[in-house]
Tab-separated table of C-alpha atoms in Angstrom:
chain	number	residue	atom	x	y	z
D	10	UNK	CA	-19.298	74.608	-70.436
D	11	UNK	CA	-17.356	71.856	-68.667
D	12	UNK	CA	-16.397	72.486	-65.068
D	13	UNK	CA	-12.787	71.644	-65.843
D	14	UNK	CA	-12.627	74.274	-68.524
D	15	UNK	CA	-13.935	76.830	-66.044
D	16	UNK	CA	-11.236	75.844	-63.489
D	17	UNK	CA	-13.905	75.277	-60.829
D	18	UNK	CA	-13.215	72.826	-57.977
D	19	UNK	CA	-14.612	69.394	-58.711
D	20	UNK	CA	-14.693	66.658	-56.097
D	21	UNK	CA	-15.139	63.005	-56.854
D	22	UNK	CA	-17.520	61.093	-54.640
D	23	UNK	CA	-17.155	57.339	-54.018
D	24	UNK	CA	-17.395	55.401	-57.270
D	25	UNK	CA	-19.996	52.811	-58.210
D	26	UNK	CA	-19.803	49.974	-60.713
D	27	UNK	CA	-21.535	49.138	-63.976
D	28	UNK	CA	-21.277	45.565	-65.274
D	29	UNK	CA	-22.469	44.452	-68.694
D	30	UNK	CA	-22.817	40.731	-69.383
D	31	UNK	CA	-23.836	38.865	-72.513
D	32	UNK	CA	-22.952	35.865	-74.646
D	33	UNK	CA	-22.369	35.180	-78.310
D	34	UNK	CA	-23.281	31.661	-79.434
D	35	UNK	CA	-22.667	29.608	-82.538
D	36	UNK	CA	-25.839	28.975	-84.531
D	37	UNK	CA	-24.767	25.355	-85.060
D	38	UNK	CA	-25.189	23.031	-82.099
D	39	UNK	CA	-23.633	19.771	-83.389
D	40	UNK	CA	-21.696	19.099	-80.227
D	41	UNK	CA	-23.431	18.355	-76.958
D	42	UNK	CA	-22.543	20.594	-74.055
D	43	UNK	CA	-20.302	19.027	-71.495
D	44	UNK	CA	-20.534	19.774	-67.852
D	45	UNK	CA	-17.591	19.182	-65.580
D	46	UNK	CA	-18.312	18.418	-61.981
D	47	UNK	CA	-15.835	19.375	-59.346
D	48	UNK	CA	-14.893	16.798	-56.780
D	49	UNK	CA	-14.336	17.543	-53.146
D	50	UNK	CA	-12.579	15.564	-50.521
D	51	UNK	CA	-12.791	16.131	-46.856
D	52	UNK	CA	-10.661	15.281	-43.946
D	53	UNK	CA	-10.951	15.901	-40.294
D	54	UNK	CA	-8.206	16.223	-37.781
D	55	UNK	CA	-8.317	16.608	-34.086
D	56	UNK	CA	-5.635	18.016	-31.886
D	57	UNK	CA	-5.707	18.049	-28.132
D	58	UNK	CA	-3.310	20.266	-26.319
D	59	UNK	CA	-3.060	20.655	-22.597
D	60	UNK	CA	-1.019	23.542	-21.318
D	61	UNK	CA	-0.568	24.224	-17.649
D	62	UNK	CA	1.076	27.360	-16.407
D	63	UNK	CA	0.980	29.677	-13.466
D	64	UNK	CA	1.679	33.355	-13.131
D	65	UNK	CA	2.188	35.369	-9.997
D	66	UNK	CA	-1.088	36.816	-8.814
D	67	UNK	CA	0.509	40.260	-8.799
D	68	UNK	CA	0.506	40.187	-12.614
D	69	UNK	CA	-3.273	40.548	-12.671
D	70	UNK	CA	-4.458	43.925	-11.446
D	71	UNK	CA	-7.863	44.044	-9.862
D	72	UNK	CA	-10.241	46.123	-11.989
D	73	UNK	CA	-11.295	49.531	-10.838
D	74	UNK	CA	-14.903	49.903	-9.702
D	75	UNK	CA	-17.548	52.422	-10.631
D	76	UNK	CA	-19.678	54.440	-8.194
D	77	UNK	CA	-22.413	57.019	-8.422
D	78	UNK	CA	-20.818	59.394	-5.934
D	79	UNK	CA	-17.543	60.124	-4.204
D	80	UNK	CA	-16.514	58.235	-1.072
D	81	UNK	CA	-16.356	60.244	2.097
D	82	UNK	CA	-12.926	61.639	2.736
D	83	UNK	CA	-11.612	60.820	6.241
D	84	UNK	CA	-10.553	63.747	8.347
D	85	UNK	CA	-6.913	64.558	7.785
D	86	UNK	CA	-6.703	62.430	4.615
D	87	UNK	CA	-5.626	64.036	1.359
D	88	UNK	CA	-7.618	61.648	-0.887
D	89	UNK	CA	-10.836	59.605	-0.659
D	90	UNK	CA	-10.394	55.992	0.316
D	91	UNK	CA	-11.108	52.668	-1.430
D	92	UNK	CA	-13.436	50.766	-1.771
D	93	UNK	CA	-16.284	53.259	-1.536
D	94	UNK	CA	-19.911	52.817	-0.657
D	95	UNK	CA	-21.217	49.493	-2.090
D	96	UNK	CA	-24.730	50.923	-2.115
D	97	UNK	CA	-23.646	53.330	-4.876
D	98	UNK	CA	-21.677	50.874	-7.011
D	99	UNK	CA	-22.677	50.941	-10.709
D	100	UNK	CA	-21.891	48.924	-13.833
D	101	UNK	CA	-19.344	50.703	-15.976
D	102	UNK	CA	-18.009	52.311	-17.934
D	103	UNK	CA	-20.050	55.502	-17.672
D	104	UNK	CA	-21.174	57.564	-20.636
D	105	UNK	CA	-21.036	61.336	-20.738
D	106	UNK	CA	-24.030	62.485	-22.804
D	107	UNK	CA	-23.280	65.890	-24.296
D	108	UNK	CA	-26.074	68.136	-25.544
D	109	UNK	CA	-25.339	71.042	-27.929
D	110	UNK	CA	-27.798	73.883	-28.341
D	111	UNK	CA	-28.790	72.521	-31.756
D	112	UNK	CA	-28.777	68.996	-33.147
D	113	UNK	CA	-28.533	70.237	-36.738
D	114	UNK	CA	-25.135	71.230	-38.127
D	115	UNK	CA	-25.099	72.832	-41.575
D	116	UNK	CA	-21.989	72.377	-43.710
D	117	UNK	CA	-20.913	73.580	-47.137
D	118	UNK	CA	-19.686	70.603	-49.206
D	119	UNK	CA	-18.105	73.011	-51.721
D	120	UNK	CA	-15.627	74.329	-49.170
D	121	UNK	CA	-11.964	73.407	-49.764
D	122	UNK	CA	-10.616	70.312	-48.042
D	123	UNK	CA	-9.017	71.333	-44.755
D	124	UNK	CA	-11.686	73.935	-43.976
D	125	UNK	CA	-13.469	74.173	-40.617
D	126	UNK	CA	-17.098	73.806	-41.676
D	127	UNK	CA	-18.751	74.489	-38.316
D	128	UNK	CA	-18.043	74.906	-34.622
D	129	UNK	CA	-20.236	73.836	-31.768
D	130	UNK	CA	-20.196	74.560	-28.045
D	131	UNK	CA	-21.500	71.853	-25.735
D	132	UNK	CA	-23.057	73.687	-22.810
D	133	UNK	CA	-24.655	70.842	-20.890
D	134	UNK	CA	-24.125	67.161	-20.223
D	135	UNK	CA	-25.452	64.277	-18.174
D	136	UNK	CA	-24.041	60.948	-16.989
D	137	UNK	CA	-25.423	57.416	-17.299
D	138	UNK	CA	-23.971	54.068	-16.285
D	139	UNK	CA	-23.452	51.085	-18.561
D	140	UNK	CA	-27.178	50.236	-18.326
D	141	UNK	CA	-28.233	53.758	-19.261
D	142	UNK	CA	-29.367	54.619	-15.728
D	143	UNK	CA	-28.657	58.283	-14.812
D	144	UNK	CA	-25.926	58.953	-12.256
D	145	UNK	CA	-25.147	62.023	-10.173
D	146	UNK	CA	-21.417	61.551	-10.707
D	147	UNK	CA	-19.203	59.143	-12.590
D	148	UNK	CA	-16.674	57.942	-10.051
D	149	UNK	CA	-13.952	55.391	-10.719
D	150	UNK	CA	-12.070	53.958	-7.712
D	151	UNK	CA	-9.064	51.652	-7.804
D	152	UNK	CA	-7.022	49.640	-5.317
D	153	UNK	CA	-3.828	51.176	-6.624
D	154	UNK	CA	-2.534	54.703	-7.102
D	155	UNK	CA	-3.529	55.927	-10.574
D	156	UNK	CA	-1.117	58.294	-12.231
D	157	UNK	CA	-3.674	60.193	-14.281
D	158	UNK	CA	-6.128	59.508	-17.093
D	159	UNK	CA	-6.269	60.360	-20.773
D	160	UNK	CA	-8.931	60.821	-23.422
D	161	UNK	CA	-8.833	59.640	-27.010
D	162	UNK	CA	-11.028	60.195	-30.037
D	163	UNK	CA	-12.563	56.961	-31.310
D	164	UNK	CA	-12.461	57.658	-35.050
D	165	UNK	CA	-9.502	57.097	-37.358
D	166	UNK	CA	-6.915	59.910	-37.367
D	167	UNK	CA	-6.719	62.191	-40.395
D	168	UNK	CA	-4.013	64.308	-42.002
D	169	UNK	CA	-5.047	67.189	-39.741
D	170	UNK	CA	-3.677	67.119	-36.158
D	171	UNK	CA	-6.360	66.401	-33.601
D	172	UNK	CA	-9.008	65.783	-36.262
D	173	UNK	CA	-10.570	62.328	-36.575
D	174	UNK	CA	-12.986	60.687	-38.982
D	175	UNK	CA	-16.587	61.106	-37.897
D	176	UNK	CA	-18.039	58.163	-39.818
D	177	UNK	CA	-19.636	60.495	-42.375
D	178	UNK	CA	-17.613	60.576	-45.630
D	179	UNK	CA	-15.559	63.744	-45.904
D	180	UNK	CA	-16.357	65.007	-42.397
D	181	UNK	CA	-13.826	65.161	-39.549
D	182	UNK	CA	-14.477	66.027	-35.913
D	183	UNK	CA	-12.215	67.587	-33.308
D	184	UNK	CA	-12.591	68.239	-29.583
D	185	UNK	CA	-10.943	71.627	-29.093
D	186	UNK	CA	-11.199	71.991	-25.335
D	187	UNK	CA	-11.232	69.045	-22.995
D	188	UNK	CA	-11.890	69.420	-19.235
D	189	UNK	CA	-9.170	67.010	-18.215
D	190	UNK	CA	-7.915	68.023	-14.755
D	191	UNK	CA	-6.433	64.669	-13.806
D	192	UNK	CA	-3.165	64.418	-15.652
D	193	UNK	CA	0.127	62.566	-15.241
D	194	UNK	CA	1.759	63.183	-11.890
D	195	UNK	CA	-1.510	63.566	-9.998
D	196	UNK	CA	-1.339	60.379	-7.957
D	197	UNK	CA	-4.624	59.300	-6.412
D	198	UNK	CA	-6.889	56.274	-6.329
D	199	UNK	CA	-10.124	57.874	-7.362
D	200	UNK	CA	-11.510	60.218	-9.976
D	201	UNK	CA	-14.872	61.922	-10.307
D	202	UNK	CA	-16.723	63.049	-13.416
D	203	UNK	CA	-19.448	65.606	-12.755
D	204	UNK	CA	-22.365	66.524	-15.054
D	205	UNK	CA	-22.351	69.884	-16.741
D	206	UNK	CA	-19.073	69.263	-18.603
D	207	UNK	CA	-18.576	71.705	-21.488
D	208	UNK	CA	-16.769	70.903	-24.724
D	209	UNK	CA	-15.970	72.790	-27.907
D	210	UNK	CA	-16.196	70.855	-31.168
D	211	UNK	CA	-15.018	71.639	-34.669
D	212	UNK	CA	-16.257	69.938	-37.816
D	213	UNK	CA	-13.694	69.767	-40.620
D	214	UNK	CA	-13.895	68.954	-44.282
D	215	UNK	CA	-11.366	66.153	-44.782
D	216	UNK	CA	-12.437	64.910	-48.214
D	217	UNK	CA	-15.277	64.749	-50.759
D	218	UNK	CA	-18.672	64.948	-49.099
D	219	UNK	CA	-21.969	63.410	-50.128
D	220	UNK	CA	-25.384	63.657	-48.559
D	221	UNK	CA	-24.355	64.342	-44.978
D	222	UNK	CA	-25.578	61.924	-42.321
D	223	UNK	CA	-26.121	61.400	-38.612
D	224	UNK	CA	-23.648	61.218	-35.716
D	225	UNK	CA	-24.935	58.932	-32.999
D	226	UNK	CA	-21.998	56.749	-31.915
D	227	UNK	CA	-19.505	57.561	-29.177
D	228	UNK	CA	-16.911	60.080	-30.346
D	229	UNK	CA	-14.320	59.793	-27.556
D	230	UNK	CA	-13.375	57.829	-24.455
D	231	UNK	CA	-11.344	58.292	-21.294
D	232	UNK	CA	-9.111	55.570	-19.877
D	233	UNK	CA	-6.943	55.527	-16.754
D	234	UNK	CA	-3.199	54.945	-16.866
D	235	UNK	CA	-3.258	52.269	-14.165
D	236	UNK	CA	-4.589	49.400	-16.253
D	237	UNK	CA	-6.039	51.088	-19.351
D	238	UNK	CA	-9.524	50.516	-18.020
D	239	UNK	CA	-12.155	52.679	-19.645
D	240	UNK	CA	-13.669	55.240	-17.301
D	241	UNK	CA	-16.296	56.761	-19.556
D	242	UNK	CA	-17.326	57.335	-23.172
D	243	UNK	CA	-18.454	60.603	-24.747
D	244	UNK	CA	-21.592	60.479	-26.849
D	245	UNK	CA	-24.155	62.962	-28.121
D	246	UNK	CA	-27.318	62.810	-26.036
D	247	UNK	CA	-29.371	63.045	-29.243
D	248	UNK	CA	-28.100	62.300	-32.766
D	249	UNK	CA	-26.416	65.187	-34.584
D	250	UNK	CA	-27.722	65.645	-38.129
D	251	UNK	CA	-25.191	66.950	-40.664
D	252	UNK	CA	-27.056	68.869	-43.374
D	253	UNK	CA	-25.335	70.198	-46.530
D	254	UNK	CA	-26.229	73.759	-47.513
D	255	UNK	CA	-26.521	72.672	-51.163
D	256	UNK	CA	-28.268	69.605	-52.604
D	257	UNK	CA	-25.957	66.591	-52.670
D	258	UNK	CA	-26.407	63.192	-54.254
D	259	UNK	CA	-25.052	59.687	-54.076
D	260	UNK	CA	-25.591	56.634	-56.239
D	261	UNK	CA	-28.594	54.672	-54.988
D	262	UNK	CA	-27.458	51.387	-56.592
D	263	UNK	CA	-23.687	50.873	-56.258
D	264	UNK	CA	-23.744	47.927	-58.689
D	265	UNK	CA	-25.728	48.281	-61.905
D	266	UNK	CA	-26.066	45.055	-63.897
D	267	UNK	CA	-27.005	45.149	-67.588
D	268	UNK	CA	-27.766	41.902	-69.435
D	269	UNK	CA	-27.487	42.165	-73.215
D	270	UNK	CA	-29.396	39.731	-75.439
D	271	UNK	CA	-27.549	36.778	-76.960
D	272	UNK	CA	-26.259	37.218	-80.491
D	273	UNK	CA	-24.519	35.060	-83.100
D	274	UNK	CA	-21.245	35.962	-84.836
D	275	UNK	CA	-23.114	36.221	-88.154
D	276	UNK	CA	-25.292	39.002	-86.702
D	277	UNK	CA	-22.355	41.445	-86.841
D	278	UNK	CA	-22.149	42.941	-90.333
D	279	UNK	CA	-18.679	44.517	-90.279
D	280	UNK	CA	-16.061	46.041	-88.007
D	281	UNK	CA	-17.588	49.055	-86.293
D	282	UNK	CA	-21.161	47.801	-86.612
D	283	UNK	CA	-23.333	47.884	-83.477
D	284	UNK	CA	-26.437	46.045	-82.306
D	285	UNK	CA	-28.403	44.892	-79.286
D	286	UNK	CA	-29.044	48.205	-77.501
D	287	UNK	CA	-30.365	47.777	-73.963
D	288	UNK	CA	-31.709	50.654	-71.814
D	289	UNK	CA	-30.725	51.100	-68.167
D	290	UNK	CA	-30.686	53.856	-65.541
D	291	UNK	CA	-28.137	55.129	-63.051
D	292	UNK	CA	-30.193	56.460	-60.122
D	293	UNK	CA	-28.994	59.142	-57.742
D	294	UNK	CA	-30.571	59.853	-54.363
D	295	UNK	CA	-30.385	63.556	-53.508
D	296	UNK	CA	-31.163	65.564	-50.385
D	297	UNK	CA	-30.246	68.640	-48.379
D	298	UNK	CA	-29.671	72.187	-49.429
D	299	UNK	CA	-30.850	75.560	-48.232
D	300	UNK	CA	-33.959	77.009	-49.906
D	301	UNK	CA	-33.399	78.031	-53.536
D	302	UNK	CA	-29.922	76.431	-53.625
D	303	UNK	CA	-28.766	74.174	-56.429
D	304	UNK	CA	-25.662	72.368	-57.605
D	305	UNK	CA	-24.313	70.814	-60.784
D	306	UNK	CA	-23.701	67.077	-60.714
D	307	UNK	CA	-21.097	65.539	-63.027
D	308	UNK	CA	-20.612	61.909	-63.962
D	309	UNK	CA	-17.842	60.183	-65.897
D	310	UNK	CA	-17.093	56.515	-66.566
D	311	UNK	CA	-13.805	54.632	-66.324
D	312	UNK	CA	-12.930	51.316	-67.958
D	313	UNK	CA	-12.204	49.037	-64.997
D	314	UNK	CA	-10.368	46.430	-67.096
D	315	UNK	CA	-8.221	49.001	-68.905
D	316	UNK	CA	-8.227	52.178	-66.794
D	317	UNK	CA	-6.084	54.100	-69.313
D	318	UNK	CA	-8.693	53.497	-72.036
D	319	UNK	CA	-9.801	56.810	-73.557
D	320	UNK	CA	-11.911	55.421	-76.383
D	321	UNK	CA	-15.654	54.898	-76.605
D	322	UNK	CA	-15.358	51.094	-76.510
D	323	UNK	CA	-15.355	49.339	-73.133
D	324	UNK	CA	-12.815	46.516	-72.867
D	325	UNK	CA	-13.856	42.944	-72.103
D	326	UNK	CA	-12.697	41.393	-68.842
D	327	UNK	CA	-10.088	38.597	-68.927
D	328	UNK	CA	-12.869	36.145	-68.010
D	329	UNK	CA	-14.656	36.848	-71.300
D	330	UNK	CA	-14.288	34.128	-73.934
D	331	UNK	CA	-15.767	35.884	-76.974
D	332	UNK	CA	-13.423	37.856	-79.254
D	333	UNK	CA	-13.843	40.563	-81.823
D	334	UNK	CA	-16.459	42.509	-79.863
D	335	UNK	CA	-16.590	45.281	-77.298
D	336	UNK	CA	-19.268	47.188	-75.427
D	337	UNK	CA	-20.371	50.781	-75.845
D	338	UNK	CA	-22.270	52.865	-73.292
D	339	UNK	CA	-24.457	55.599	-74.749
D	340	UNK	CA	-25.558	58.903	-73.273
D	341	UNK	CA	-28.610	59.511	-75.442
D	342	UNK	CA	-27.371	58.508	-78.898
D	343	UNK	CA	-23.696	59.344	-78.312
D	344	UNK	CA	-21.157	56.711	-77.222
D	345	UNK	CA	-19.454	57.711	-73.977
D	346	UNK	CA	-15.676	58.243	-74.005
D	347	UNK	CA	-14.054	56.585	-70.977
D	348	UNK	CA	-11.328	58.065	-68.794
D	349	UNK	CA	-9.743	58.156	-65.340
D	350	UNK	CA	-10.727	61.768	-64.669
D	351	UNK	CA	-13.468	64.108	-65.803
D	352	UNK	CA	-10.997	66.040	-67.958
D	353	UNK	CA	-11.386	65.920	-71.755
D	354	UNK	CA	-11.692	63.760	-73.773
D	355	UNK	CA	-13.737	61.892	-71.127
D	356	UNK	CA	-17.466	62.398	-71.542
D	357	UNK	CA	-18.856	64.579	-68.758
D	358	UNK	CA	-22.553	63.934	-68.074
D	359	UNK	CA	-24.034	66.904	-66.199
D	360	UNK	CA	-27.296	67.436	-64.319
D	361	UNK	CA	-28.493	70.516	-62.428
D	362	UNK	CA	-29.861	69.478	-59.018
D	363	UNK	CA	-32.251	71.780	-57.178
D	364	UNK	CA	-33.592	71.558	-53.647
D	365	UNK	CA	-36.486	69.134	-53.293
D	366	UNK	CA	-35.324	66.702	-55.998
D	367	UNK	CA	-35.050	63.397	-54.112
D	368	UNK	CA	-34.273	61.178	-57.110
D	369	UNK	CA	-32.399	61.766	-60.345
D	370	UNK	CA	-32.388	59.103	-63.079
D	371	UNK	CA	-29.662	59.238	-65.714
D	372	UNK	CA	-30.818	57.102	-68.662
D	373	UNK	CA	-28.144	55.247	-70.632
D	374	UNK	CA	-27.837	52.427	-73.118
D	375	UNK	CA	-25.414	49.550	-73.596
D	376	UNK	CA	-24.741	47.735	-76.870
D	377	UNK	CA	-22.339	45.462	-78.737
D	378	UNK	CA	-19.785	46.853	-81.158
D	379	UNK	CA	-17.720	44.724	-83.517
D	380	UNK	CA	-13.958	45.281	-83.204
D	381	UNK	CA	-12.561	42.410	-85.284
D	382	UNK	CA	-13.110	38.758	-86.219
D	383	UNK	CA	-16.022	37.657	-84.014
D	384	UNK	CA	-15.881	34.306	-82.247
D	385	UNK	CA	-18.532	32.899	-79.923
D	386	UNK	CA	-18.244	33.073	-76.151
D	387	UNK	CA	-19.142	35.121	-73.133
D	388	UNK	CA	-18.961	38.908	-72.927
D	389	UNK	CA	-18.378	40.791	-69.671
D	390	UNK	CA	-17.366	44.437	-69.457
D	391	UNK	CA	-17.139	46.580	-66.320
D	392	UNK	CA	-17.051	50.344	-65.938
D	393	UNK	CA	-16.965	52.470	-62.810
D	394	UNK	CA	-18.955	55.673	-62.815
D	395	UNK	CA	-17.941	58.515	-60.562
D	396	UNK	CA	-20.174	61.416	-59.574
D	397	UNK	CA	-18.968	64.815	-58.489
D	398	UNK	CA	-20.292	68.319	-58.079
D	399	UNK	CA	-19.018	71.880	-58.219
């Protein structure tokens, strides 16, 4: 039974493309082929521009400096003093390396979009400078009073407040608690980041999910208000592996090219006749899943040239010069019906995927079909195939 008929949730994963190319030639060759050569002209131009200007030196703020430890606070002074101990100066910005109790996060790709898939408490952290050398503290010291600092997630924002793209399709990440104690109104010239910072993270489902992935890039940063200079980045100490609890698949070859053999107009017997079948495979790479789990993969094809096409004949692209022919894609011996969704009448190709199945090949065929008065020329037809699961 089709998933749509069962009213089960079906999510479409990123589409891939199928391109079929061929040519239909006249049998007669009385006229020599002409080749047109394109001409190219070149010119060179040079422009010299000398601009002299001066700005007040006050317009350029001196950068803040980075140190491994706090500067001694003079007796009776409310704040530490600039410039600090040169012996402890470090290249910046610093990086806060956070270490959760587990580097594997299991998620359920079948969960509804907008669901919190997992939470994670970061119980320990360390600090390194820009060269990766460990530091006892991450101190930033400026020559000017800094009115606070702020953190920002580095991914793109999503439709969910505080949730940002993680870099893995369909997975969002959110920092729930942030140990920011230096906010607007706290005027000082120096700030200190100590190891042992704790964070709480949430992983959200923000869209269709595929095979999971690995989180290894920085997820957030902290900058100071004074001159927007970065103080430190937040990164996982070791990569976080996102593992689906069910097997998931993605298309191994985003572009599948099929080259049909050349034919002559006289080879087509009548309207509706077909010929020139050519085998090809759409290959899926699959992984993940808890023991004994399985999932049902669905695939449907859409006519890229005519997306509203709901027939079993793929349209030719505008670049095609042949007429009177189309292309059919076969699932077994049955021509596939194209469509923009997996709903009927679109052909739904289904495969049951079990744990431990790394590769799934879906065999198909492409062929010519006569649609009218055939004239010689080139034939190009493009379909996009979309995989989903429920």
